[in-house]
């Protein structure tokens, strides 16, 4: 029976759209899931959404819709991003799923019956933002120790989980299992936290204050504290989400990936909950760091939030996946800048892997009529032996070592893979096949060299697949490999010399076109979503989400004095056919309509100033033209991700329509 590998991301809180942090954790989990499937393990990879709690209730109230409608509206933002990023999760859990709610209630009832949950009056300092109580000793100057917002004194009757009872047992578990909390620095942090007395945990909220949650099975006046509900997803998801029941898919999780901000919640709350439920603890909880942007903390108010959708649209999912995991060690904080991103794409990807593939395939086409030639034992020198040992070491030793659940050295793994890329390029430089090709007497040597270059790429296919699945598939396609890359280690252990010969290569497009850094960085600002800069609706003339019109300094240098633009300037605007799915008026606005539109690959919410000319009913089902790469903005408190084209200056006179109404959403307009 294959070994089970169960990996999770945190379930993401649906009070906002996904950002680079969500993408980072989920990509890391995906790489591990793909790697473990590749080596023949039975993988269950779970991610999902945390949909209860006060912030969701508040955000929904602000939008004037029910909390469930709010969650339903945001869910596609996550699902579409995972699709775009090539995430291969096996389950997607939403805490509003009925089976999840049933498991939460079952756990609560079990703990209540075992008298591990009790009722008590409690007075404490409450932080509304974090939805939690703090004790006197936690609070300094009246501020929440977590978010530094003012706390208020609150007296409340609540239910408590006897968390304190498990303190000693948890300390002993952490001490006895060095790989339980990773990396080491975080483990020390948890042990430090556990030196203070561990108090019991309030696990209920009175419905009078918060209605959006899972009702306690033993008291209908309360809902469950959002964390108690959310953490249970790791066991409920395993119960009802696998497509096929597999005996092998069992608790405990192999590794929970979490951001460092929610480590305590997992290491302490979740571990003690599991102890109380008499269930084993996960093998590893791995806390990763945070991303800053150009050296600053990412925040909406700074306007420097990196939108993963935008990066992927510009550069492709694989470049983004590569950069995030290559740039920094997984447990540490990192900085995102387009300069370093472009440096990696041009250096490692285009000049490194892309170049190795392109020159190998070209040489095989030119010198061997497009068929991978055989190797000749008499021609194998130390150069070939070195290449072979490096490739075998990478797949059989370095990768399994670095990707161990307690280590997760993604950056070291990629460094090692790119060591082989470099060796491959050096090999071609040294052997100079184009010189060998000139003399028929060297033909056996030439064949041996090209065979070994192709063999190196075959090993690189397997090595890069978990990180860059589409790239690996394209390399395999160009090399003419008959196997599905995702199955290459499953079919039989990969061995040097087994593959390649007689495969018919097919030259394709460059794997990673080089980015012209000077052109790109000039327009760099538009890559960041700047919600703080959204203008007031009154300045939006037509059907627009109103591009800020006051960016005096940012007019592109390529714009000529005569006001003419080049075709290149025009192509920066992504115009797309879209279909309007739903439309509604924005309260207190005569002009603004909120539309959900289908862009073919995703759904977007767009606020359009067309409400005087068109009613919501007019709009539903219409085919329109949308500016798809406009900076998101917020109008009357409603997020807008694009702009619908219309004619008219102060007043809208008509929408720009597509003459043939059958044109599919997502079709490019040019
Ligand atoms: Zn707080």
XYZ file of C-alpha atoms and ligand atoms in Angstrom:
671
model
C 0.000 0.000 0.000
C 1.452 3.408 -0.930
C 2.494 5.664 1.908
C -0.099 8.385 2.632
C 0.881 12.035 2.457
C -1.676 14.497 3.780
C -0.888 18.167 3.303
C -2.964 21.243 4.115
C -2.881 24.996 3.704
C -4.735 27.117 6.223
C -8.284 27.766 5.108
C -8.301 31.381 3.997
C -10.562 33.935 5.550
C -13.037 35.239 2.965
C -13.163 38.828 4.095
C -10.999 39.885 1.156
C -9.715 38.854 -2.252
C -6.654 36.555 -2.445
C -3.184 38.134 -2.338
C 0.413 37.018 -2.715
C 0.467 35.486 0.791
C -2.389 33.102 -0.038
C -0.699 32.254 -3.328
C 2.633 31.580 -1.602
C 1.321 29.012 0.889
C -0.842 27.312 -1.691
C 1.946 27.065 -4.290
C 4.294 25.574 -1.676
C 1.663 22.991 -0.751
C 1.119 22.217 -4.424
C 4.826 21.607 -5.028
C 4.911 19.115 -2.161
C 1.708 17.421 -3.274
C 3.075 17.013 -6.804
C 6.440 15.757 -5.551
C 4.882 13.138 -3.303
C 2.531 11.961 -6.058
C 5.539 11.770 -8.374
C 7.359 9.413 -6.014
C 4.324 7.187 -5.705
C 2.697 8.247 -2.449
C -1.029 8.516 -1.919
C -1.543 12.270 -1.570
C -4.441 14.219 -0.160
C -3.982 17.969 -0.568
C -6.601 20.106 1.135
C -7.204 23.844 0.941
C -10.322 25.959 1.329
C -12.087 28.868 2.908
C -12.927 29.986 6.416
C -16.316 31.605 6.009
C -17.627 32.327 9.502
C -16.868 35.074 11.975
C -17.374 38.716 12.676
C -15.351 40.182 9.813
C -17.336 38.233 7.247
C -20.577 39.307 8.917
C -19.407 42.945 8.849
C -18.187 42.864 5.254
C -21.489 41.324 4.157
C -23.503 43.928 6.059
C -21.460 46.651 4.393
C -22.195 45.202 0.983
C -25.858 44.899 1.930
C -26.013 41.164 1.318
C -26.246 38.038 3.437
C -23.000 36.555 4.793
C -23.571 33.438 2.704
C -24.012 35.521 -0.458
C -20.836 37.408 0.417
C -18.906 34.114 0.752
C -20.415 32.745 -2.451
C -19.323 35.871 -4.238
C -15.700 35.708 -3.059
C -15.216 31.967 -3.444
C -14.623 32.087 -7.238
C -11.833 34.617 -6.675
C -9.909 31.897 -4.856
C -10.971 28.975 -7.037
C -10.061 30.818 -10.235
C -6.692 31.843 -8.877
C -5.857 28.261 -7.910
C -6.793 27.164 -11.415
C -4.633 29.872 -12.926
C -1.685 28.925 -10.710
C -1.972 25.233 -11.557
C -2.878 24.193 -8.017
C -3.646 20.468 -7.839
C -5.606 20.322 -4.590
C -7.654 17.168 -4.026
C -10.218 18.852 -1.813
C -11.605 22.353 -1.381
C -13.404 22.880 1.889
C -15.785 25.679 2.829
C -16.685 25.911 6.507
C -20.291 26.575 5.506
C -20.465 23.057 3.998
C -23.124 21.100 5.884
C -20.877 18.065 6.525
C -18.193 20.304 8.042
C -20.717 21.934 10.352
C -21.868 18.486 11.454
C -18.303 17.415 12.325
C -17.717 20.629 14.313
C -20.888 20.023 16.291
C -19.932 16.399 16.859
C -16.532 17.448 18.252
C -18.099 20.097 20.483
C -20.629 17.641 21.840
C -17.931 15.041 22.542
C -15.847 17.569 24.494
C -18.929 18.854 26.322
C -19.954 15.309 27.287
C -16.434 14.650 28.550
C -16.718 17.845 30.638
C -13.863 19.431 28.777
C -16.103 22.366 27.895
C -17.738 24.354 30.685
C -19.849 27.489 31.073
C -18.554 30.537 32.942
C -18.823 34.290 33.298
C -15.829 36.102 32.078
C -14.646 39.670 32.049
C -11.761 40.494 29.808
C -10.339 42.822 27.236
C -11.865 42.170 23.851
C -10.326 43.018 20.493
C -13.089 43.254 17.892
C -10.647 43.053 15.009
C -9.089 39.772 16.161
C -12.358 38.537 17.638
C -10.733 37.477 20.872
C -10.326 38.197 24.534
C -7.058 39.184 26.166
C -6.156 39.038 29.831
C -5.000 41.985 31.907
C -1.341 40.985 31.567
C -1.523 40.788 27.761
C -2.866 44.289 27.263
C -0.514 47.243 27.367
C -1.744 50.838 27.192
C -5.204 49.591 26.312
C -4.031 48.104 23.024
C -4.385 44.630 21.565
C -0.976 42.901 21.641
C -1.605 41.401 18.197
C -2.963 44.246 16.095
C -2.355 47.282 18.341
C -5.979 48.379 18.070
C -7.791 49.627 21.227
C -9.451 46.862 23.232
C -12.667 47.195 25.221
C -13.644 45.634 28.521
C -16.386 43.117 28.014
C -18.268 40.935 30.473
C -19.790 37.903 28.945
C -21.081 34.506 29.802
C -19.356 31.984 27.556
C -18.268 28.397 27.059
C -14.638 27.494 27.683
C -12.455 24.648 26.504
C -10.130 23.318 29.230
C -7.030 24.117 27.204
C -4.859 24.829 30.244
C -5.119 21.205 31.302
C -2.960 20.113 28.342
C -0.099 22.553 28.823
C 2.430 20.120 30.273
C 1.585 17.372 27.819
C 2.011 19.797 24.910
C 5.383 21.024 26.177
C 6.553 17.436 26.436
C 5.311 16.652 22.945
C 7.108 19.628 21.412
C 10.302 18.741 23.273
C 10.175 15.071 22.353
C 9.431 15.728 18.641
C 11.936 18.164 17.162
C 10.240 17.985 13.764
C 6.780 18.867 15.091
C 7.112 22.670 14.933
C 9.288 23.943 12.096
C 11.527 25.766 11.486
C 13.603 25.581 14.651
C 13.236 29.292 15.492
C 9.437 28.937 15.501
C 9.668 25.875 17.697
C 11.574 27.915 20.261
C 8.930 30.612 20.032
C 6.190 28.118 20.840
C 8.164 26.703 23.759
C 8.654 30.269 25.002
C 4.926 30.938 24.734
C 4.219 27.779 26.728
C 6.319 28.994 29.646
C 3.480 31.311 30.663
C 0.430 29.657 32.206
C -1.900 28.444 29.462
C -5.449 29.634 30.097
C -8.678 27.996 29.043
C -10.048 29.049 25.663
C -13.381 30.769 25.139
C -14.965 28.785 22.306
C -18.362 30.465 22.022
C -19.801 33.828 21.021
C -23.305 34.930 22.078
C -25.588 35.202 19.063
C -26.660 38.636 20.277
C -23.203 39.818 19.262
C -22.337 37.472 16.418
C -24.888 35.410 14.558
C -22.751 34.146 11.664
C -21.286 30.874 12.848
C -21.969 27.270 13.772
C -24.483 26.930 16.567
C -23.302 25.121 19.708
C -25.093 21.756 19.799
C -25.775 22.149 23.541
C -26.822 25.821 23.664
C -28.704 27.536 20.837
C -27.884 30.996 22.175
C -24.291 30.707 21.017
C -22.224 30.156 17.905
C -18.761 28.557 17.828
C -15.629 30.703 18.029
C -14.337 30.974 14.472
C -10.946 29.354 15.144
C -12.429 26.334 16.871
C -14.643 25.870 13.819
C -11.882 26.531 11.269
C -9.220 24.213 12.707
C -11.565 21.257 12.583
C -11.547 21.512 8.767
C -8.376 19.440 8.792
C -10.288 16.417 10.050
C -13.736 17.123 8.587
C -12.318 17.658 5.089
C -10.702 14.254 5.220
C -14.070 12.702 6.042
C -16.248 13.993 3.234
C -14.128 15.536 0.479
C -12.052 12.714 -1.030
C -13.662 11.759 -4.328
C -13.166 8.101 -3.574
C -13.005 6.573 -0.152
C -9.452 5.384 0.427
C -8.587 3.491 3.549
C -5.163 4.877 3.243
C -6.182 8.511 3.567
C -5.990 8.862 7.278
C -5.347 11.300 10.036
C -2.869 12.637 11.145
C -1.747 15.200 8.609
C 1.814 14.887 7.407
C 2.283 18.637 7.348
C 0.189 21.748 7.992
C 1.637 24.764 6.184
C 0.819 28.018 7.991
C 1.878 31.647 7.985
C 3.940 32.610 11.023
C 1.069 34.786 12.324
C -1.154 31.776 12.911
C 1.447 29.425 14.318
C 0.267 29.694 17.938
C -3.284 28.962 16.911
C -2.126 25.759 15.262
C 0.632 24.684 17.627
C -1.358 25.383 20.792
C -5.127 25.558 20.172
C -5.239 22.839 17.552
C -2.829 20.507 19.326
C -4.706 20.716 22.617
C -8.048 20.280 20.841
C -6.703 17.084 19.273
C -5.412 15.864 22.627
C -8.845 16.448 24.130
C -10.461 14.604 21.219
C -7.951 11.788 21.822
C -6.577 12.057 18.311
C -2.924 11.995 17.237
C -1.150 15.279 16.510
C 0.042 16.180 12.990
C 3.603 15.149 12.145
C 4.711 18.687 11.338
C 3.433 22.253 11.464
C 5.617 24.416 9.257
C 5.417 28.204 9.606
C 6.613 30.300 6.685
C 7.467 33.995 6.534
C 5.825 37.029 4.995
C 6.401 38.969 1.806
C 7.203 42.636 1.738
C 7.116 44.681 -1.456
C 10.129 46.785 -2.349
C 11.132 46.537 1.298
C 7.784 47.676 2.718
C 5.010 45.785 4.413
C 2.247 45.060 1.942
C -0.951 46.898 2.732
C -3.904 48.386 0.958
C -3.265 51.783 2.446
C 0.245 51.818 0.997
C -1.168 50.747 -2.335
C 1.595 48.191 -2.819
C -0.436 44.997 -2.734
C 0.819 42.502 -5.334
C -2.137 40.997 -7.147
C -1.244 37.418 -8.102
C -3.699 37.548 -11.020
C -1.773 40.425 -12.580
C 1.638 38.781 -12.210
C 0.391 35.521 -13.709
C -1.297 37.309 -16.611
C 1.962 39.085 -17.386
C 4.519 36.335 -16.851
C 2.717 33.012 -16.514
C 2.107 30.836 -13.490
C 5.392 28.944 -13.613
C 7.620 32.023 -13.458
C 5.664 33.222 -10.426
C 5.818 29.800 -8.757
C 9.550 29.635 -9.417
C 10.290 33.100 -8.091
C 8.334 32.762 -4.838
C 10.034 29.527 -3.875
C 13.500 30.324 -5.211
C 13.947 33.798 -3.808
C 13.902 33.056 -0.064
C 14.150 30.173 2.409
C 10.620 29.009 3.205
C 10.660 29.876 6.899
C 11.945 33.428 6.432
C 10.488 36.726 5.299
C 11.141 37.832 1.744
C 10.933 40.849 -0.451
C 9.062 41.032 -3.729
C 10.400 43.454 -6.285
C 9.895 43.412 -10.023
C 13.614 44.029 -10.479
C 14.541 40.751 -8.802
C 11.597 38.974 -10.404
C 12.719 40.005 -13.885
C 16.310 39.135 -12.973
C 15.259 35.585 -12.134
C 13.081 35.179 -15.220
C 15.767 36.443 -17.594
C 18.708 34.810 -15.831
C 17.567 31.473 -14.431
C 14.630 30.744 -16.682
C 15.304 32.270 -20.102
C 19.122 32.107 -20.203
C 19.324 28.964 -18.082
C 16.669 26.323 -18.697
C 15.154 27.947 -21.790
C 18.520 28.217 -23.479
C 19.546 24.640 -22.657
C 16.352 23.296 -24.201
C 16.447 25.536 -27.234
C 20.056 24.805 -28.193
C 19.717 21.058 -27.566
C 16.605 20.705 -29.698
C 18.048 22.928 -32.425
C 21.269 20.890 -32.569
C 19.374 17.589 -32.700
C 17.271 18.940 -35.545
C 20.245 20.304 -37.424
C 22.688 17.416 -36.909
C 20.508 14.339 -36.400
C 17.437 15.007 -38.523
C 15.320 15.729 -35.467
C 15.744 12.341 -33.780
C 17.578 11.926 -30.486
C 20.697 9.928 -31.427
C 22.096 6.919 -29.534
C 25.028 7.101 -27.144
C 28.195 5.137 -27.957
C 29.999 3.538 -25.009
C 33.368 4.114 -26.669
C 32.704 7.872 -26.696
C 31.656 8.305 -23.061
C 34.219 10.447 -21.246
C 34.517 11.901 -17.800
C 32.311 14.830 -18.882
C 29.383 12.487 -19.526
C 29.959 10.524 -16.325
C 29.931 13.745 -14.314
C 26.712 14.877 -15.917
C 25.102 11.530 -15.201
C 26.165 11.465 -11.530
C 24.934 15.019 -11.001
C 21.521 14.211 -12.486
C 21.135 10.994 -10.513
C 22.230 12.627 -7.277
C 19.696 15.404 -7.794
C 16.676 13.141 -8.279
C 17.551 10.314 -5.933
C 19.174 12.149 -3.052
C 19.134 15.961 -3.049
C 15.455 16.449 -3.825
C 14.094 13.892 -1.338
C 16.417 15.313 1.342
C 15.597 18.986 0.824
C 11.860 18.397 0.449
C 11.455 16.429 3.680
C 8.427 17.733 5.586
C 10.542 18.987 8.484
C 12.949 20.805 6.167
C 11.050 22.165 3.150
C 14.112 23.761 1.634
C 12.400 24.736 -1.624
C 15.024 27.350 -2.436
C 17.874 24.876 -1.946
C 16.060 22.344 -4.120
C 15.705 24.850 -6.941
C 19.301 25.917 -6.472
C 20.349 22.283 -6.907
C 18.119 21.812 -9.973
C 19.598 24.933 -11.526
C 23.046 23.571 -10.726
C 22.240 20.808 -13.207
C 20.874 23.345 -15.711
C 24.187 25.182 -15.518
C 26.167 21.978 -15.840
C 24.139 21.090 -18.932
C 24.871 24.434 -20.564
C 28.573 24.154 -19.689
C 28.614 20.664 -21.150
C 27.368 21.934 -24.491
C 29.871 24.811 -24.408
C 32.762 22.443 -23.696
C 31.860 19.710 -26.152
C 30.954 22.228 -28.889
C 28.701 19.921 -30.952
C 28.593 22.488 -33.767
C 32.339 21.882 -34.262
C 31.948 18.088 -34.089
C 29.259 18.355 -36.757
C 31.792 19.612 -39.281
C 33.815 16.404 -39.416
C 32.104 13.077 -40.286
C 34.858 11.309 -38.327
C 33.369 12.847 -35.157
C 29.847 11.622 -35.808
C 29.804 9.058 -32.996
C 31.105 11.624 -30.543
C 28.511 14.132 -31.745
C 25.715 11.594 -31.256
C 26.924 10.754 -27.770
C 27.049 14.422 -26.781
C 23.549 15.199 -28.034
C 22.198 12.073 -26.385
C 23.616 13.218 -23.048
C 22.277 16.735 -23.452
C 18.797 15.316 -24.099
C 19.149 12.936 -21.161
C 20.005 15.875 -18.885
C 16.823 17.604 -19.989
C 14.803 14.458 -19.351
C 16.004 14.420 -15.746
C 15.280 18.150 -15.512
C 11.708 17.480 -16.638
C 11.148 15.295 -13.622
C 12.955 17.641 -11.250
C 11.143 20.788 -12.349
C 7.702 19.199 -12.645
C 6.586 19.762 -9.018
C 7.615 23.417 -9.201
C 6.723 24.257 -12.787
C 4.330 21.665 -14.153
C 3.499 23.430 -17.431
C 7.158 24.073 -18.189
C 8.038 20.442 -17.534
C 5.276 19.343 -19.900
C 6.546 21.692 -22.601
C 10.140 20.478 -22.186
C 8.897 16.873 -22.484
C 6.869 17.763 -25.563
C 9.807 19.440 -27.309
C 12.067 16.493 -26.419
C 9.505 14.082 -27.832
C 9.280 12.093 -24.589
C 6.490 9.536 -24.764
C 5.671 9.647 -21.041
C 3.380 11.892 -19.044
C 5.832 13.891 -16.906
C 3.652 13.576 -13.840
C 4.014 9.793 -14.037
C 7.686 9.479 -14.920
C 8.903 8.270 -11.546
C 5.866 6.097 -11.003
C 6.201 3.981 -14.120
C 9.722 2.925 -13.239
C 12.627 4.474 -11.371
C 14.312 6.949 -13.686
C 17.696 5.702 -14.870
C 20.285 7.440 -17.018
C 20.421 6.080 -20.540
C 16.909 4.600 -20.466
C 15.137 7.269 -22.341
C 15.486 9.696 -25.106
C 17.129 7.772 -27.951
C 14.998 7.751 -31.083
C 12.559 10.291 -29.674
C 11.551 12.823 -32.287
C 12.113 16.345 -31.033
C 9.802 19.230 -31.816
C 11.108 22.716 -31.525
C 8.592 25.044 -29.935
C 8.326 28.574 -28.667
C 10.869 29.901 -26.188
C 10.080 28.532 -22.731
C 10.515 31.938 -21.136
C 10.759 34.948 -23.422
C 13.208 37.486 -22.007
C 11.541 40.476 -20.417
C 12.727 43.887 -21.517
C 13.335 45.226 -18.027
C 13.547 48.884 -19.002
C 10.166 48.811 -20.752
C 8.552 46.790 -18.050
C 9.737 48.657 -14.999
C 8.567 51.921 -16.516
C 4.991 50.694 -16.299
C 5.720 48.914 -13.034
C 3.379 51.023 -10.951
C 0.350 49.744 -12.739
C 1.228 46.252 -11.540
C 0.270 47.067 -8.007
C -3.336 47.364 -7.044
C -3.878 50.739 -5.544
C -7.208 50.817 -3.846
C -6.440 53.900 -1.805
C -6.090 55.960 -4.933
C -9.600 55.300 -6.152
C -11.267 58.578 -6.998
C -14.757 59.505 -5.890
C -17.537 58.391 -8.212
C -18.350 61.991 -9.113
C -15.187 62.241 -11.173
C -16.019 59.247 -13.312
C -17.395 60.527 -16.552
C -18.611 57.482 -18.348
C -18.994 53.826 -17.742
C -15.811 53.653 -15.859
C -14.391 52.538 -12.610
C -12.521 55.775 -13.093
C -8.853 55.425 -13.737
C -7.159 57.967 -11.550
C -6.647 60.904 -13.867
C -4.196 62.799 -11.765
C -1.111 60.674 -12.332
C 0.790 63.602 -13.780
C 4.158 61.956 -13.429
C 3.439 58.589 -14.911
C 2.761 59.244 -18.560
C 4.851 56.725 -20.463
C 8.046 58.083 -22.002
C 7.120 56.452 -25.283
C 4.214 58.846 -25.688
C 5.091 61.406 -28.283
C 4.741 65.176 -27.946
C 2.186 65.138 -30.755
C -0.207 63.030 -28.668
C 0.148 59.971 -30.905
C 0.728 56.582 -29.360
C 2.401 53.536 -30.827
C 0.685 50.210 -31.384
C 2.777 49.019 -28.442
C 1.170 51.614 -26.185
C -2.283 50.555 -27.312
C -1.514 46.890 -26.700
C -0.914 47.606 -23.045
C -4.690 47.906 -22.677
C -6.175 44.417 -22.480
C -9.611 44.619 -24.056
C -11.757 41.550 -23.688
C -15.263 40.429 -24.570
C -17.298 39.750 -21.448
C -20.799 38.641 -20.656
C -22.833 40.271 -17.881
C -24.054 37.635 -15.435
C -25.788 39.756 -12.801
C -26.419 43.441 -12.238
C -27.720 45.496 -9.344
C -27.888 49.118 -8.328
C -25.492 50.412 -5.719
C -27.597 51.873 -2.890
C -27.646 55.669 -2.752
C -26.150 56.057 -6.210
C -28.163 57.068 -9.245
C -25.373 56.269 -11.618
C -23.498 53.188 -10.407
C -24.366 49.598 -11.220
C -22.545 46.647 -9.746
C -22.037 43.923 -12.358
C -20.685 40.406 -12.197
C -19.181 39.608 -15.567
C -17.763 36.457 -17.144
C -14.340 36.988 -18.708
C -14.058 33.441 -19.998
C -11.337 32.417 -17.573
C -12.741 34.131 -14.511
C -15.607 36.128 -13.072
C -15.091 39.733 -12.085
C -17.040 42.375 -10.257
C -17.168 45.688 -12.083
C -18.776 48.921 -10.952
C -19.964 50.942 -13.940
C -21.396 54.463 -14.091
C -24.147 53.535 -16.536
C -27.113 53.464 -14.154
C -28.875 56.517 -15.593
C -29.019 55.025 -19.064
C -29.385 51.324 -18.240
C -31.351 49.419 -15.627
C -29.904 46.233 -14.066
C -32.414 44.202 -16.119
C -31.121 45.794 -19.349
C -27.619 44.613 -18.549
C -28.027 40.941 -17.634
C -26.995 38.716 -20.539
C -25.408 41.562 -22.535
C -22.088 41.058 -24.292
C -19.789 43.983 -23.540
C -16.176 45.037 -23.951
C -14.082 45.296 -20.808
C -10.681 46.768 -19.969
C -9.342 43.735 -18.140
C -6.022 45.043 -16.822
C -7.228 48.204 -15.120
C -6.081 48.827 -11.569
C -8.799 47.681 -9.167
C -10.613 50.540 -7.479
C -13.296 51.002 -4.847
C -16.406 53.038 -5.636
C -18.907 53.841 -2.890
C -17.221 51.145 -0.864
C -17.627 48.505 -3.584
C -14.622 46.885 -5.229
C -14.361 47.127 -8.995
C -11.968 45.121 -11.150
C -12.186 46.523 -14.616
C -14.054 48.966 -16.798
C -16.817 48.599 -19.334
C -16.447 50.599 -22.532
C -19.201 53.051 -23.399
C -19.653 56.106 -25.588
C -20.392 59.464 -24.013
C -18.531 62.070 -22.094
C -20.417 63.517 -19.127
C -23.361 61.198 -19.695
C -23.285 57.664 -21.078
C -25.056 57.451 -24.415
C -24.459 53.819 -25.365
C -22.393 50.761 -24.617
C -19.717 49.484 -26.977
C -21.151 46.202 -28.187
C -19.828 43.306 -30.233
C -21.766 43.040 -33.453
C -21.873 39.258 -33.324
C -23.483 38.365 -30.002
C -22.102 34.807 -30.146
C -18.487 35.876 -29.587
C -17.275 33.992 -26.504
C -16.384 35.771 -23.245
C -12.606 36.076 -22.961
C -12.095 36.789 -26.680
C -9.459 39.441 -27.167
C -10.501 42.790 -28.645
C -7.861 44.541 -30.732
Zn -6.353 42.866 17.853
